[in-house]
GROMACS .gro file of C-alpha atoms in nm:
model
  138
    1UNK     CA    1   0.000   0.000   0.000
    2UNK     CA    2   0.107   0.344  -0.085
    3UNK     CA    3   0.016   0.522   0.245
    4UNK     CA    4  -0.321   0.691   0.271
    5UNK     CA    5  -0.490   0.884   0.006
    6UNK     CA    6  -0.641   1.155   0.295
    7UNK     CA    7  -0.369   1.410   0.326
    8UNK     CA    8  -0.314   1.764   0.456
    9UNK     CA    9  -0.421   2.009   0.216
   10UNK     CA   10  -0.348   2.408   0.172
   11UNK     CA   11  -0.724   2.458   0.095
   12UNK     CA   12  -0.815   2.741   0.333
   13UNK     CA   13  -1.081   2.672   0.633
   14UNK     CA   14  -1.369   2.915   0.565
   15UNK     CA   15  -1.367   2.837   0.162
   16UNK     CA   16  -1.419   2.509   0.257
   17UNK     CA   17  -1.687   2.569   0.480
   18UNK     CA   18  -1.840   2.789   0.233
   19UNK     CA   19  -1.880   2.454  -0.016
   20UNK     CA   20  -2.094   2.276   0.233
   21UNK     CA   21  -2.418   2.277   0.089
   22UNK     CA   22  -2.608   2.328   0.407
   23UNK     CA   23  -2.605   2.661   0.616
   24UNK     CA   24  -2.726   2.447   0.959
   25UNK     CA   25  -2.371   2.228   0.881
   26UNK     CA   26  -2.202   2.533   0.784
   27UNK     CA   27  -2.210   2.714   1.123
   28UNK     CA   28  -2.197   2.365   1.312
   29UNK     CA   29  -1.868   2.376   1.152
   30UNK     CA   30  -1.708   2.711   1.228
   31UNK     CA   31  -1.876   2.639   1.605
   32UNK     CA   32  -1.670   2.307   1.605
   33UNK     CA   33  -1.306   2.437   1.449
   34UNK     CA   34  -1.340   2.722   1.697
   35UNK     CA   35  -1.409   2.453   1.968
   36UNK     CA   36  -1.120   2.157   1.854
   37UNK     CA   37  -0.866   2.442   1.808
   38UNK     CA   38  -0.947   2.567   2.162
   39UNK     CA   39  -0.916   2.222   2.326
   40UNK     CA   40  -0.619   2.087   2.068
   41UNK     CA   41  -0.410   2.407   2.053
   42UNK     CA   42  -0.359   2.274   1.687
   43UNK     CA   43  -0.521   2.468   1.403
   44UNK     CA   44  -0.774   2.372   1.226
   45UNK     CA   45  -0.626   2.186   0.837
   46UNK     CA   46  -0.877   2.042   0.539
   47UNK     CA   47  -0.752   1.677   0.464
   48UNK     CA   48  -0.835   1.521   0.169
   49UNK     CA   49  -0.752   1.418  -0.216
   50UNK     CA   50  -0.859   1.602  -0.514
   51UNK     CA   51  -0.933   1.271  -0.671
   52UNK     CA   52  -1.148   1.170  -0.417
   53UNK     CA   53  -1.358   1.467  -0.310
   54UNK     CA   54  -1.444   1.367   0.048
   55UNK     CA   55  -1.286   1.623   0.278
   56UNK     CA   56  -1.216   1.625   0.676
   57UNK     CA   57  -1.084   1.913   0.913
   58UNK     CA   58  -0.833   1.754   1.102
   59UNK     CA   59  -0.680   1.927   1.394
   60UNK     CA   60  -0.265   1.823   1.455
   61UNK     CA   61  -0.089   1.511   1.321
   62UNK     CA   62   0.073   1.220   1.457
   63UNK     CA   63   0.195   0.893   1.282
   64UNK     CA   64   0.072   0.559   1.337
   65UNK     CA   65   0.167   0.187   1.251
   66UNK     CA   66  -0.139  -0.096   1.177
   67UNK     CA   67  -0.155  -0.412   1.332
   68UNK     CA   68   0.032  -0.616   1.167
   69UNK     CA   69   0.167  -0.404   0.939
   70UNK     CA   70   0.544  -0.216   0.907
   71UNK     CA   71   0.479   0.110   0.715
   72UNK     CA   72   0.344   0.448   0.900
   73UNK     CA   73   0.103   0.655   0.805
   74UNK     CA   74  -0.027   1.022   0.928
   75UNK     CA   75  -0.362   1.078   1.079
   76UNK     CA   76  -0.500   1.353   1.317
   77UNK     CA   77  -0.607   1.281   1.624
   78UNK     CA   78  -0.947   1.486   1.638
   79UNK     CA   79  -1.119   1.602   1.347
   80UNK     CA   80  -1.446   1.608   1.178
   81UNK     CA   81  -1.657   1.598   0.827
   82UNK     CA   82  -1.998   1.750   0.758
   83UNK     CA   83  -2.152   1.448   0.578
   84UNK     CA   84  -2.508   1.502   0.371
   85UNK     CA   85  -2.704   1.378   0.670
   86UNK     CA   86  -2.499   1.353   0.999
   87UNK     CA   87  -2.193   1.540   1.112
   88UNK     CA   88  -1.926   1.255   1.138
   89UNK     CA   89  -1.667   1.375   1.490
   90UNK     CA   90  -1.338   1.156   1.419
   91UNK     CA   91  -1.132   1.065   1.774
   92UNK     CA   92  -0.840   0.845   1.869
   93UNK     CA   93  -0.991   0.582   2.067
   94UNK     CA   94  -1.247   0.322   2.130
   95UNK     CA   95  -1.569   0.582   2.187
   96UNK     CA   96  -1.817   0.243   2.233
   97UNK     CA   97  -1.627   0.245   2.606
   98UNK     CA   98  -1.741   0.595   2.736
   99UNK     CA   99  -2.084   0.460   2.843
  100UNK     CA  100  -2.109   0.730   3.111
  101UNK     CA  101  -2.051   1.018   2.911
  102UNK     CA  102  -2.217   0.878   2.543
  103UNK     CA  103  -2.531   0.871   2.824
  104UNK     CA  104  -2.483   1.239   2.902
  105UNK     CA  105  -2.395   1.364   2.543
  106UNK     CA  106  -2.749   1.323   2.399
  107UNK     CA  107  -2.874   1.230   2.076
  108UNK     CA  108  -2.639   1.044   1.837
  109UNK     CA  109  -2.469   0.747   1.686
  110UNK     CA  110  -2.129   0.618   1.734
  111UNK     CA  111  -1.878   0.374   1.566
  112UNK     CA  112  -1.493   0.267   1.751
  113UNK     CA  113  -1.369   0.569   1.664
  114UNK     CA  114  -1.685   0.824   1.557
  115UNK     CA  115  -1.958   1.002   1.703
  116UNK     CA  116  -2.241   1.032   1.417
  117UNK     CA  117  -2.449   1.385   1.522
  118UNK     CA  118  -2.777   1.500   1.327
  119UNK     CA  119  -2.682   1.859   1.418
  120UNK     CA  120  -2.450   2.013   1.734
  121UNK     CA  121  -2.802   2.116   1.937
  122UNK     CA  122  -2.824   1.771   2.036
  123UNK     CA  123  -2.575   1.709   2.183
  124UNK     CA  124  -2.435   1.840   2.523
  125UNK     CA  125  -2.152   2.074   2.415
  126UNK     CA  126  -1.980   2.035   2.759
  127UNK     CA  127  -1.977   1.629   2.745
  128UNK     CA  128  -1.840   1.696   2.359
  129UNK     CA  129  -1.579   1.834   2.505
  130UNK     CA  130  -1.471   1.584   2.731
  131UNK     CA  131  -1.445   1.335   2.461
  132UNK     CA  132  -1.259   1.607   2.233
  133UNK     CA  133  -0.996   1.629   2.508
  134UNK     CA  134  -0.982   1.283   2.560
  135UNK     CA  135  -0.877   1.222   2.221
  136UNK     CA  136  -0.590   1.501   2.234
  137UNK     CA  137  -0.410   1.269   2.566
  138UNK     CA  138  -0.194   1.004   2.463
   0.00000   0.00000   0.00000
């Protein structure tokens, strides 16, 4: 394998919020870079491939090896993507384990590594933090 195809772009922040076609995930997004940036101290970078046009915001960088496997590749440890129908919240670990808190953060989905949100009003902004922070702790 090649490495990953999702790479750090120079496509500026607020152009690329601009292209989402929704103005409820539009401002969801600029409330959520403000937020990650605050908690990550990283700034906020699009990642993505022109060839495949399915962009992230990913917020710092570190390098990781799969099980298994020898070669490294980059990844971010918080980000997120404002998908047609849910806003997809990327983090470094196992979300499925934070029972507690996934109880307190309201309405949504989640996969090992992804909290699946209809819009940021449903959630609990304060428990979204939490997990945010989590995933900037090694």
């Amino acid at each position: 394998m090649a490495g990953l195809v999702t790479q750090p772009t120079n496509r500026p922040i607020e152009g690329f919020i601009q292209s989402i076609n929704n103005a409820s995930k539009q401002s969801d997004s600029r409330v959520l870079v403000k937020l990650m940036e605050e908690i990550t101290g990283q700034k906020a970078v699009v990642w993505g491939n022109e060839k495949v046009p399915d962009f992230l915001i990913g917020f710092g960088e570190y390098t990781y090896t799969r099980k298994g496997g020898k070669e490294e590749f980059t990844w971010f440890p918080v980000g997120f993507a404002a998908r047609k129908t849910k806003m997809t919240i990327y983090l470094n670990f196992d979300v499925s384990q934070e029972t507690d808190l996934l109880k307190e953060l309201g309405k949504c989905t989640f996969g090992k590594g992804c909290l699946y949100l209809n819009k940021l009003a449903d959630v609990n902004i304060e428990v979204l933090k939490k997990l945010i922070a989590k995933s900037t702790t090694p």
